[in-house]
Coordinates of C-alpha atoms and ligand atoms in Angstrom, one line a residue:
M1053 CA 95.7 101.8 104.8
A1054 CA 94.2 105.3 104.5
R1055 CA 91.7 106.7 107.9
S1056 CA 89.9 109.6 108.1
S1057 CA 87.1 109.8 111.4
A1058 CA 84.1 108.8 109.2
H1059 CA 85.7 106.1 106.9
L1060 CA 89.0 103.9 105.9
K1061 CA 90.7 102.7 103.0
I1062 CA 92.2 99.7 102.2
K1063 CA 93.8 98.0 98.7
A1064 CA 93.8 94.6 98.6
P1065 CA 96.8 93.0 96.5
A1066 CA 96.8 89.8 94.1
K1067 CA 99.2 86.9 94.8
V1068 CA 100.8 84.7 92.8
N1069 CA 102.4 81.1 93.5
L1070 CA 105.4 80.5 92.5
F1071 CA 106.0 76.7 93.6
L1072 CA 102.7 74.9 94.5
N1073 CA 103.2 70.8 95.2
V1074 CA 99.6 69.1 95.8
L1075 CA 100.3 66.7 98.5
R1076 CA 97.2 64.6 99.1
R1077 CA 93.4 64.6 98.9
R1078 CA 92.5 65.3 103.1
P1079 CA 88.9 63.4 104.1
D1080 CA 87.4 67.1 104.3
G1081 CA 87.6 67.2 100.8
Y1082 CA 90.6 69.9 100.8
H1083 CA 94.2 68.9 99.7
D1084 CA 97.1 70.1 101.6
L1085 CA 99.6 71.5 99.4
H1086 CA 103.1 73.0 99.9
S1087 CA 103.0 76.4 98.5
L1088 CA 105.6 79.7 98.0
L1089 CA 103.1 83.0 97.3
Q1090 CA 104.3 86.2 96.7
M1091 CA 102.0 89.6 96.8
V1092 CA 101.9 91.8 93.1
G1093 CA 101.3 95.3 92.2
L1094 CA 97.4 94.5 91.1
Y1095 CA 95.0 96.2 93.7
D1096 CA 91.2 95.3 94.6
E1097 CA 90.1 98.9 96.2
L1098 CA 88.0 98.6 99.3
I1099 CA 86.3 101.5 101.4
F1100 CA 84.5 101.2 105.0
E1101 CA 82.1 103.6 106.0
D1102 CA 80.6 102.9 109.7
A1103 CA 77.0 102.1 109.8
P1104 CA 74.8 101.7 112.6
R1105 CA 73.2 98.5 111.3
G1106 CA 73.7 95.9 108.8
I1107 CA 76.5 95.4 106.2
T1108 CA 75.9 96.9 102.7
L1109 CA 78.2 96.5 99.7
V1110 CA 78.8 98.0 96.4
S1111 CA 80.6 97.0 94.0
S1112 CA 82.0 98.1 90.3
S1113 CA 81.8 94.6 89.3
G1114 CA 78.1 93.4 88.1
D1115 CA 79.3 90.2 88.1
L1116 CA 80.0 89.4 91.5
P1117 CA 77.3 88.9 94.2
V1118 CA 76.9 91.5 97.1
D1119 CA 75.1 89.3 99.4
D1120 CA 76.3 86.4 101.3
R1121 CA 78.0 84.8 98.6
N1122 CA 80.6 87.9 98.9
L1123 CA 83.7 86.9 100.8
V1124 CA 83.6 90.4 102.4
V1125 CA 80.2 90.2 103.4
R1126 CA 81.0 86.1 105.0
A1127 CA 84.4 88.3 106.4
T1128 CA 82.2 90.8 108.0
R1129 CA 79.7 88.6 109.5
A1130 CA 82.8 86.6 110.8
L1131 CA 83.7 89.5 112.3
V1132 CA 80.9 91.2 114.0
R1133 CA 80.2 87.3 114.8
A1134 CA 84.0 86.6 117.0
A1135 CA 83.3 89.8 118.6
G1136 CA 80.2 90.0 120.1
I1137 CA 79.2 93.4 118.1
K1138 CA 76.5 94.9 116.3
S1139 CA 78.2 97.6 114.5
G1140 CA 76.7 98.0 111.2
V1141 CA 79.1 99.1 107.7
R1142 CA 79.2 100.4 103.9
V1143 CA 81.8 99.1 102.0
G1144 CA 82.8 100.0 98.2
L1145 CA 84.4 97.7 96.5
K1146 CA 86.3 98.1 93.1
K1147 CA 87.3 95.1 91.4
N1148 CA 90.3 95.0 89.0
I1149 CA 91.6 91.2 89.9
P1150 CA 89.9 89.0 87.6
M1151 CA 87.5 86.8 89.6
G1152 CA 88.0 82.6 89.6
A1153 CA 91.5 83.2 88.3
G1154 CA 94.1 82.1 91.1
L1155 CA 94.8 85.3 92.2
G1156 CA 93.6 85.0 95.3
G1157 CA 91.4 88.1 94.4
G1158 CA 88.5 87.1 97.1
S1159 CA 90.4 85.7 100.3
S1160 CA 92.5 89.0 99.5
D1161 CA 89.5 91.1 99.9
A1162 CA 88.2 88.6 102.9
A1163 CA 91.8 89.6 104.9
A1164 CA 91.4 93.2 104.2
T1165 CA 88.0 93.5 105.2
L1166 CA 89.2 91.7 108.7
V1167 CA 92.1 94.1 109.1
A1168 CA 90.4 97.2 108.0
L1169 CA 87.0 96.5 110.4
N1170 CA 89.2 95.9 113.0
R1171 CA 90.7 99.1 113.2
L1172 CA 87.6 100.4 112.3
W1173 CA 85.9 99.3 114.8
K1174 CA 88.5 99.0 117.1
L1175 CA 88.1 95.4 118.1
G1176 CA 92.0 94.4 119.4
F1177 CA 92.2 91.5 117.5
S1178 CA 95.9 89.9 116.6
R1179 CA 97.3 89.0 113.5
D1180 CA 97.0 85.6 114.8
D1181 CA 93.0 85.8 115.7
L1182 CA 91.9 87.6 112.4
A1183 CA 94.3 84.5 110.8
K1184 CA 91.9 81.8 112.8
I1185 CA 88.4 84.1 112.2
G1186 CA 89.1 84.0 108.4
Q1187 CA 90.8 81.0 107.8
D1188 CA 87.5 79.3 106.4
L1189 CA 86.7 82.1 104.4
G1190 CA 89.3 80.8 102.0
S1191 CA 92.3 78.6 101.8
D1192 CA 94.0 81.9 101.2
V1193 CA 92.8 84.2 103.9
P1194 CA 95.7 83.9 106.1
F1195 CA 98.8 84.3 103.9
F1196 CA 97.0 87.8 102.8
L1197 CA 97.5 88.3 106.8
Y1198 CA 100.8 87.2 107.3
G1199 CA 102.8 89.0 103.6
P1200 CA 103.8 89.8 101.0
T1201 CA 105.8 86.6 100.6
A1202 CA 105.6 83.3 102.5
F1203 CA 105.5 79.8 102.5
V1204 CA 102.3 77.8 103.5
S1205 CA 101.0 74.1 104.1
G1206 CA 97.9 72.3 105.1
R1207 CA 95.3 73.5 102.9
G1208 CA 96.8 76.9 103.5
E1209 CA 96.2 77.6 107.2
K1210 CA 100.4 77.0 108.2
V1211 CA 102.1 80.1 107.1
V1212 CA 105.8 81.0 107.3
P1213 CA 106.5 84.7 106.0
C1214 CA 109.6 85.2 104.2
V1215 CA 111.8 88.0 103.1
L1216 CA 112.4 87.3 99.2
N1217 CA 115.7 89.5 98.5
S1218 CA 115.4 90.3 95.3
D1219 CA 112.7 92.2 92.8
R1220 CA 111.3 91.0 90.3
W1221 CA 108.6 92.4 87.3
L1222 CA 105.3 90.2 86.5
V1223 CA 103.8 89.9 83.3
I1224 CA 100.6 88.4 84.4
V1225 CA 98.4 87.0 81.1
N1226 CA 94.4 86.5 81.9
P1227 CA 92.8 84.5 78.9
G1228 CA 89.3 86.6 80.1
F1229 CA 87.4 83.4 81.4
E1230 CA 87.0 81.9 85.1
V1231 CA 87.5 78.2 86.7
S1232 CA 86.8 77.1 89.0
T1233 CA 89.1 76.2 91.9
R1234 CA 87.2 72.7 93.1
W1235 CA 87.0 71.3 89.6
V1236 CA 90.8 72.2 88.8
Y1237 CA 91.8 70.1 92.2
E1238 CA 89.1 67.5 91.5
Q1239 CA 90.9 66.4 88.1
L1240 CA 94.3 66.4 90.2
S1241 CA 92.5 63.9 92.5
S1242 CA 91.7 61.3 89.7
V1243 CA 95.2 61.2 87.8
G1244 CA 97.2 61.3 91.3
A1245 CA 99.9 64.1 89.7
G1246 CA 100.4 65.4 93.4
A1247 CA 102.3 62.7 94.4
A1248 CA 105.0 62.8 91.6
T1249 CA 106.3 65.5 92.6
S1250 CA 106.4 65.6 96.1
Q1251 CA 110.1 64.8 96.9
N1252 CA 111.2 67.7 95.0
S1253 CA 115.1 68.5 96.4
W1254 CA 114.4 72.4 96.3
L1255 CA 110.8 71.7 98.6
T1256 CA 113.1 69.5 100.7
N1257 CA 115.9 72.1 100.8
I1258 CA 113.4 75.1 101.9
Q1259 CA 111.5 73.4 104.3
E1260 CA 114.8 72.1 106.2
N1261 CA 116.2 75.8 106.2
I1262 CA 112.7 77.1 107.5
R1263 CA 113.3 74.6 110.6
I1264 CA 116.7 75.6 111.5
Q1265 CA 115.5 79.5 110.6
D1266 CA 113.4 81.6 112.9
S1267 CA 110.1 82.2 111.5
G1268 CA 109.9 85.8 109.5
K1269 CA 113.7 85.7 108.8
F1270 CA 113.6 83.0 106.2
K1271 CA 115.2 84.3 103.2
L1272 CA 115.1 83.8 99.6
H1273 CA 116.5 85.0 96.5
Y1274 CA 114.4 84.6 92.9
S1275 CA 116.8 82.6 91.5
D1276 CA 116.8 80.0 94.3
I1277 CA 113.3 79.4 93.6
V1278 CA 112.3 76.5 91.3
L1279 CA 108.8 77.6 89.6
H1280 CA 106.4 74.9 89.1
N1281 CA 102.8 74.0 90.0
D1282 CA 101.3 70.5 89.8
L1283 CA 97.8 71.8 89.1
E1284 CA 99.3 73.1 85.7
S1285 CA 99.0 70.3 83.8
V1286 CA 95.8 69.5 84.3
M1287 CA 94.8 73.4 83.1
E1288 CA 96.9 72.8 80.5
S1289 CA 95.7 69.5 78.7
K1290 CA 92.0 71.3 79.2
Y1291 CA 92.5 74.4 78.6
P1292 CA 95.8 74.6 75.7
V1293 CA 94.9 78.7 75.7
V1294 CA 97.6 77.9 79.5
R1295 CA 100.2 76.7 77.3
A1296 CA 99.5 79.7 74.8
M1297 CA 100.0 82.4 77.3
K1298 CA 103.2 80.6 78.3
E1299 CA 104.6 80.4 75.1
C1300 CA 104.0 84.0 74.6
L1301 CA 105.1 85.6 77.5
L1302 CA 109.1 82.9 76.6
S1303 CA 109.0 85.1 72.9
E1304 CA 108.5 88.1 74.8
G1305 CA 111.4 87.3 77.1
A1306 CA 110.3 86.2 80.4
E1307 CA 113.0 84.5 82.6
G1308 CA 110.9 82.0 83.8
I1309 CA 106.9 81.3 83.0
L1310 CA 103.9 79.6 85.5
M1311 CA 100.2 79.0 85.9
S1312 CA 99.4 80.7 89.2
G1313 CA 97.0 78.5 91.7
S1314 CA 94.4 76.5 89.7
G1315 CA 94.9 79.4 86.8
P1316 CA 94.1 79.8 84.3
T1317 CA 96.5 82.9 84.6
V1318 CA 99.5 83.0 84.1
F1319 CA 102.4 85.2 84.8
G1320 CA 106.3 85.7 83.2
V1321 CA 108.8 86.8 85.5
F1322 CA 111.5 89.6 84.1
K1323 CA 114.3 91.1 86.2
E1324 CA 114.0 94.8 84.6
K1325 CA 110.7 96.8 84.5
I1326 CA 112.5 97.8 81.0
D1327 CA 111.9 94.1 80.1
A1328 CA 108.0 94.1 81.5
F1329 CA 106.8 97.0 80.3
P1330 CA 107.9 96.4 76.5
A1331 CA 106.1 92.9 76.8
A1332 CA 103.5 93.4 77.7
R1333 CA 102.2 96.2 75.6
K1334 CA 103.4 94.1 72.5
L1335 CA 100.9 91.8 73.8
K1336 CA 98.2 94.1 74.4
P1337 CA 97.2 94.5 70.8
Q1338 CA 98.0 90.9 69.8
H1339 CA 95.1 89.4 72.0
P1340 CA 92.7 91.8 72.5
N1341 CA 90.7 89.0 74.5
W1342 CA 93.2 89.1 77.3
K1343 CA 94.3 90.9 80.5
I1344 CA 97.2 91.5 80.9
W1345 CA 99.4 93.7 83.6
A1346 CA 102.8 94.3 84.6
V1347 CA 103.1 94.6 88.1
K1348 CA 106.1 94.6 90.5
S1349 CA 106.4 92.2 93.3
L1350 CA 105.6 93.5 96.9
R1351 CA 108.1 94.0 99.1
R1352 CA 105.6 95.5 102.2
S1353 CA 102.1 94.1 101.9
P1354 CA 99.0 96.4 101.9
I1355 CA 97.1 94.8 104.2
Ligands
C5P2789 O1 89.5 77.5 99.9 P1 89.2 77.9 98.8 O2 87.7 78.6 98.8 O3 90.1 78.6 97.9 O4 88.7 76.9 98.1 C1 87.7 76.1 97.1 C2 88.2 74.3 96.3 O5 89.6 74.3 96.3 C3 87.9 74.3 97.5 O6 86.8 74.1 98.1 C4 88.7 72.9 97.1 O7 87.4 72.1 96.1 C5 89.6 73.1 96.5 N1 90.8 73.1 97.7 C6 91.0 71.7 97.6 N2 92.2 72.2 98.6 C7 92.8 73.7 99.1 C8 92.4 74.6 98.8 C9 91.2 74.4 97.9 O8 91.0 71.0 97.7 N3 94.3 73.4 99.6

């Protein structure tokens, strides 16, 4: 985060779900889940400037609403309400993370907004305070306050930060269309796929380890992780391109492949930069409608 007297800049990273197990539908319509989330080096960029009153958002993306439907605006209002202040702000948002993609871009923008304005306005809220203020804005907001790597449960509000001991490069592939997260979860409820994998032994093991180690010190290696996403089969049956993108990544040498969150974005995991970049470079001209990035898993959160 960079600050001058007049403005403050912050980068909001994308996330991928390295593991996502949907446990059950809750009475409030959300789903309880277990997920391992990892920030990656694909960023939206935000700049905040003090203003006498009101919230003005200017976005680089014509598709993005800049009114109360936008999570940056809602995060600002939530913070103003919690602090009981009347400050105003002008926000510039450069959108690089695709929307409705399963990469958490909206939640990341909201978390970055809470952290940046807490600092700009010298409000003194702790991370725990910000997580409580932000948790109703989007299920991934708490994670983005405790990244770069964390195990989350509940609907996403219970976060155990982890340390990932090994770096990986990821080639991220988005097919160029958005999917409603709500719709994907609704499809899952109707087929009940979540229950089938809830006894995953790797998951039982990781939970046991989290219980016996101190929060924040829980260490993981990529080789320990079982890539899995309960929402993937729902998306693959409706959108064959999801499987096609994964097959392309496999044929380019990815050591693992998975859909992120509710999709439709998928990623391939590579050990070395020297393997990830050529894979991305080769796929781009073959699939001009797909958006493709080679990025690193983050060791430090920019939020
Ligand atoms: O919280 P967020 O806005 O990301 O959620 C979008 C939709 O995804 C919710 O309205 C809900 O239908 C679904 N969802 C869910 N369980 C979660 C997270 C999201 O059912 N843990």
